[in-house]
mmCIF file of C-alpha atoms in Angstrom:
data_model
loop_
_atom_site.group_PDB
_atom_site.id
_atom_site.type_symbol
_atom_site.label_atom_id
_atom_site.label_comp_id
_atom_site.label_asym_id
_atom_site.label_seq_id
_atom_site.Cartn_x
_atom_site.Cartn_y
_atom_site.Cartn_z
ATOM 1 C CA UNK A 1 0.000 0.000 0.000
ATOM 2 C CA UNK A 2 1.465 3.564 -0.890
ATOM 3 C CA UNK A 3 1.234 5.485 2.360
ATOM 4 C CA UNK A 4 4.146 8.334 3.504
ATOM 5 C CA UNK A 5 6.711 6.172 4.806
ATOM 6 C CA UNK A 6 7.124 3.977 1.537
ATOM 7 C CA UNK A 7 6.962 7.181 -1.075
ATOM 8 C CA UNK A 8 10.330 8.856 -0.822
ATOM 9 C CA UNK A 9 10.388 12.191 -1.848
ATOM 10 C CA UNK A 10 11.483 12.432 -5.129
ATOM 11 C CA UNK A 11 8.783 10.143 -5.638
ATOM 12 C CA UNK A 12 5.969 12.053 -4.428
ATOM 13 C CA UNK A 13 6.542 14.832 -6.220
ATOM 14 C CA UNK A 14 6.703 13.032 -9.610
ATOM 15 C CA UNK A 15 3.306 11.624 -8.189
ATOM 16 C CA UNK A 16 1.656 14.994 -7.460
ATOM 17 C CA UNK A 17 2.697 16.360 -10.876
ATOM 18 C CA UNK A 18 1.171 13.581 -12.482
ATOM 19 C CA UNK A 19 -2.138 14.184 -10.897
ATOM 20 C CA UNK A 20 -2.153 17.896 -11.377
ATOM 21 C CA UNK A 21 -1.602 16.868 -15.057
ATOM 22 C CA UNK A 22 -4.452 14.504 -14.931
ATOM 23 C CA UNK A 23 -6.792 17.319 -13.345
ATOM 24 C CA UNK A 24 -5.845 19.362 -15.912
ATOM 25 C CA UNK A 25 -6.031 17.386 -18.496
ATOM 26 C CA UNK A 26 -9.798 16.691 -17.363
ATOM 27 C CA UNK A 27 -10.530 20.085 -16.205
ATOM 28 C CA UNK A 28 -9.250 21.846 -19.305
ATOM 29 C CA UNK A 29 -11.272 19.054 -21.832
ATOM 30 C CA UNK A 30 -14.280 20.018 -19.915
ATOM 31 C CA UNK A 31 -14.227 23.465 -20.365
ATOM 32 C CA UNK A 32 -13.197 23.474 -24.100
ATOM 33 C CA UNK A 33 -15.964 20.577 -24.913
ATOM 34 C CA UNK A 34 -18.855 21.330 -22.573
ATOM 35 C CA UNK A 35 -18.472 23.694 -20.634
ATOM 36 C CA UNK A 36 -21.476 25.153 -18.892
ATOM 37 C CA UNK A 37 -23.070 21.971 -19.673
ATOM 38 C CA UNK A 38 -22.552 19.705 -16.290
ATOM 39 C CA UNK A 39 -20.572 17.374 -17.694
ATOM 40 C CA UNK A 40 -17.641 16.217 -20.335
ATOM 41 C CA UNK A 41 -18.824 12.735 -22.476
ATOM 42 C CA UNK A 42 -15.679 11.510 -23.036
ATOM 43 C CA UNK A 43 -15.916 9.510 -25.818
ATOM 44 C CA UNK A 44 -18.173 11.957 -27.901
ATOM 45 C CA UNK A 45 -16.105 14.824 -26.827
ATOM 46 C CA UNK A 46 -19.802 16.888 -26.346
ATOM 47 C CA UNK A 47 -21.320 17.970 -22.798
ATOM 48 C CA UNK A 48 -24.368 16.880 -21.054
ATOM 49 C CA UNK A 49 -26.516 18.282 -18.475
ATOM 50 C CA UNK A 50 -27.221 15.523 -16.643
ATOM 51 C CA UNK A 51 -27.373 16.442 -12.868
ATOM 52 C CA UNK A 52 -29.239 19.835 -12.779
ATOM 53 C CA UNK A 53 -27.974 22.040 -15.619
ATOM 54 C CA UNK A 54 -25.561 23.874 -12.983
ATOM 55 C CA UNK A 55 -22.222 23.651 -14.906
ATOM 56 C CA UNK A 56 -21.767 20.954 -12.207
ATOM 57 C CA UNK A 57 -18.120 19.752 -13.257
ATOM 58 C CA UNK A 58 -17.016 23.248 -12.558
ATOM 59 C CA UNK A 59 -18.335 23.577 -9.663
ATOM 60 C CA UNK A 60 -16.752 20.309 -8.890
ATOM 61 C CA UNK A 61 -13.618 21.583 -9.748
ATOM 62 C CA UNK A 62 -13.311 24.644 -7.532
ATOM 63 C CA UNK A 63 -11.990 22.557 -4.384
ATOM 64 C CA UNK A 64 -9.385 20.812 -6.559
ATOM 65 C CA UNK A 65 -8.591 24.718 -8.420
ATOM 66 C CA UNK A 66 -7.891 25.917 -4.744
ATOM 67 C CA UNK A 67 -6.009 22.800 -3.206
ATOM 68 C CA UNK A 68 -3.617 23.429 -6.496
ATOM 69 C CA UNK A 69 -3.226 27.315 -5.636
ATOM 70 C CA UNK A 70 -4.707 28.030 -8.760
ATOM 71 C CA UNK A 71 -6.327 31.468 -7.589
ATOM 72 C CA UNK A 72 -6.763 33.134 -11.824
ATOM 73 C CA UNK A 73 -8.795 29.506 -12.472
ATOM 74 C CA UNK A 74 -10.407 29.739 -8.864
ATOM 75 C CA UNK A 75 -11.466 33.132 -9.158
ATOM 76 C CA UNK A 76 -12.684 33.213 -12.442
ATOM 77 C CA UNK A 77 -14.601 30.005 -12.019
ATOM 78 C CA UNK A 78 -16.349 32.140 -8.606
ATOM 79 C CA UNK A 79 -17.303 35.392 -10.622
ATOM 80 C CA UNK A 80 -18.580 32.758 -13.185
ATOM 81 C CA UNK A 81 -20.940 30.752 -10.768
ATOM 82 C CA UNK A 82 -21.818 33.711 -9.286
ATOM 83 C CA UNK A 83 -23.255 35.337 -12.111
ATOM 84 C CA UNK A 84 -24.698 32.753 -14.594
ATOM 85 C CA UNK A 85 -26.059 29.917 -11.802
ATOM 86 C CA UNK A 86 -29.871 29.654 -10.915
ATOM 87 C CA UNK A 87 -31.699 27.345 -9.127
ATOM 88 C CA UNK A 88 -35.138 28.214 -10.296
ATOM 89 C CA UNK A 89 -35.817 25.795 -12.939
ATOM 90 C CA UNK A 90 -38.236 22.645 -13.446
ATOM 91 C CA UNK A 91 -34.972 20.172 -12.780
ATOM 92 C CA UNK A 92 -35.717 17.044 -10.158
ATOM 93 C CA UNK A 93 -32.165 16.400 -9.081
ATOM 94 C CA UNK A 94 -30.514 13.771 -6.486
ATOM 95 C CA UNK A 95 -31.122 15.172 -2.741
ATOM 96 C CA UNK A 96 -27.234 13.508 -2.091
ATOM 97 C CA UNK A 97 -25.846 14.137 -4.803
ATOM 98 C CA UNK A 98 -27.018 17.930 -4.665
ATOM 99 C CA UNK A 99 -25.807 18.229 -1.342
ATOM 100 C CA UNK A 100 -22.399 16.889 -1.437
ATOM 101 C CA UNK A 101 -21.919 17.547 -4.775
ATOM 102 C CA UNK A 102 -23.308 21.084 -5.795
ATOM 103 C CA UNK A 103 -23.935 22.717 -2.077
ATOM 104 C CA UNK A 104 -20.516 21.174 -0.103
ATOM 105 C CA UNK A 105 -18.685 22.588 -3.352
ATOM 106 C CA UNK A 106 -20.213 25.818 -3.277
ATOM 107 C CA UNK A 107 -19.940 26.642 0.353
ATOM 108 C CA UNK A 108 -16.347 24.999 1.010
ATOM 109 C CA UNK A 109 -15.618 27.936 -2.420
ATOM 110 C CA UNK A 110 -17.455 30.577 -0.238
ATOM 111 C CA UNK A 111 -15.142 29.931 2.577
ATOM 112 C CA UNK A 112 -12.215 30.218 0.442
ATOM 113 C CA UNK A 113 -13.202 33.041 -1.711
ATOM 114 C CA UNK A 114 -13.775 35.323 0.945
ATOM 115 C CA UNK A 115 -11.180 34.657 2.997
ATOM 116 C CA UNK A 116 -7.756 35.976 2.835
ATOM 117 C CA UNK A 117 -6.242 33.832 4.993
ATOM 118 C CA UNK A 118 -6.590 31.463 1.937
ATOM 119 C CA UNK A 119 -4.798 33.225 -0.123
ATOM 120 C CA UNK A 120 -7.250 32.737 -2.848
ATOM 121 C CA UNK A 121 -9.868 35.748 -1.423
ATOM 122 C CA UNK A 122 -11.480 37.004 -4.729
ATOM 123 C CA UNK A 123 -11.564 40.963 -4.986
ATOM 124 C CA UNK A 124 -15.007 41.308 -6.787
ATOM 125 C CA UNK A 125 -16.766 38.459 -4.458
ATOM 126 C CA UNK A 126 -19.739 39.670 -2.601
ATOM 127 C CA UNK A 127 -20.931 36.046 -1.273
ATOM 128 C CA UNK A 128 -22.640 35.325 -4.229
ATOM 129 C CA UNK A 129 -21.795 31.697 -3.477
ATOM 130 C CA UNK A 130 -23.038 31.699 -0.246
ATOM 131 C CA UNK A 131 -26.513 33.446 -1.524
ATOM 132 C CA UNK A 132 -26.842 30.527 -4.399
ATOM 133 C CA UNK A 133 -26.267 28.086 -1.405
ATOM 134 C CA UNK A 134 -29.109 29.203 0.776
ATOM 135 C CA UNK A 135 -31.526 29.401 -1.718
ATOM 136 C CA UNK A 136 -31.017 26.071 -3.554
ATOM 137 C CA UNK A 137 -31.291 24.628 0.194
ATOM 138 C CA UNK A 138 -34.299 26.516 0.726
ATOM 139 C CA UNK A 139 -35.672 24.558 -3.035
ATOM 140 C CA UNK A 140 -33.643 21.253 -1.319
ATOM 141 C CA UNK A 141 -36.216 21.297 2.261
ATOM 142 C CA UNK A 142 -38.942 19.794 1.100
ATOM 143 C CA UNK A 143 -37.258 16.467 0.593
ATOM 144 C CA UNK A 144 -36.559 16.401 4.501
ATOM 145 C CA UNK A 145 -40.197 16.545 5.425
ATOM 146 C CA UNK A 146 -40.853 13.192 5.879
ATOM 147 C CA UNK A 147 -42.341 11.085 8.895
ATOM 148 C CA UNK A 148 -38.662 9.952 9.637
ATOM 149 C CA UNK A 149 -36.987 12.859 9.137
ATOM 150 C CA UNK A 150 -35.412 10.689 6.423
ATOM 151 C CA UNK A 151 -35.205 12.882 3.286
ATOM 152 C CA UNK A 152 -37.145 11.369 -0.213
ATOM 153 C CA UNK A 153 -33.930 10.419 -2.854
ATOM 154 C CA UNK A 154 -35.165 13.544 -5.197
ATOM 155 C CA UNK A 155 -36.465 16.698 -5.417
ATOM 156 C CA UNK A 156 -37.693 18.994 -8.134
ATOM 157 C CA UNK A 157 -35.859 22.513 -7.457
ATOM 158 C CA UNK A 158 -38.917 24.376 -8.495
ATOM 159 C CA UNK A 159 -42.047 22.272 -6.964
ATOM 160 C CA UNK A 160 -40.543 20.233 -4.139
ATOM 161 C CA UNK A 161 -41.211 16.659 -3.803
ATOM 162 C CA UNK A 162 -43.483 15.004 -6.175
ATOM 163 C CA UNK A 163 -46.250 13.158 -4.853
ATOM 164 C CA UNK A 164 -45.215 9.518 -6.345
ATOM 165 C CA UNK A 165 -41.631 9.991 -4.775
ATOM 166 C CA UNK A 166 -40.698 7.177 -3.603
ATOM 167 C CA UNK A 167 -40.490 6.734 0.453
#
């Protein structure tokens, strides 16, 4: 198993480099192929909105942008979300995948973005992240009314849960 004490150092680095290449290899094909479309088919080279119609894979990304110090990619992807994402659409999405998915990625980037401790603060961010987050939870609550307080699998972001939802 690789774990610190078997990876000398030499060795690590050639193994971070290859996965920044890898991310960026991904990243990049995404945004040059389907990008604001959620997500890169790889074989077809064309995007798909299959989770929401969110640019999901870039929202995805934004962790990964910030982990690699990327703050031009970072920010740009921020101002981006900020200004082109909505919530209010006829879309029935995945209540997990939504939540870790779209609203863990766009909080954790709130955090970062307007923080300068990070070191990745963007200048022109007004929590537009953070404002996107509350209101697709607000559009996410109705999937948590339940008699067990276990939420229904999906939601539809503009009329809540639909009456032949599974339970």
């Amino acid at each position: 198993p690789l774990d610190g004490a078997s990876v000398a150092p030499h060795e690590a680095k050639q193994l971070r480099d290859e996965v920044r290449e890898m991310f960026y290899h991904a990243f990049d094909g995404y945004m040059e192929h389907a990008f604001p479309l959620d997500e890169l088919r790889p074989l077809s080279c064309t995007g798909e909105d299959s989770l929401g119609g969110y640019a999901l894979t870039l929202i995805d990304s934004l962790d990964t942008l910030a982990l690699f110090g990327d703050k031009e990619r970072f920010s740009a992807a921020v101002n981006w979300l900020g200004k082109n994402v909505q919530f209010n659409k006829n879309k029935t999405v995945s209540v997990f995948e939504t939540t870790i998915r779209v609203l863990g990625g766009l909080l954790s980037a709130h955090l970062i973005a307007s923080d300068d401790a990070t070191g990745l603060s963007v200048d022109s961010y007004n929590d537009e992240l953070l404002h996107l987050s509350e209101d697709l939870a607000r559009r996410m609550l109705p999937s948590f009314e339940t008699p067990t307080g276990i939420p229904y699998g999906s939601v539809n972001l503009l009329y809540g849960v639909d009456e032949n939802e599974s339970k």
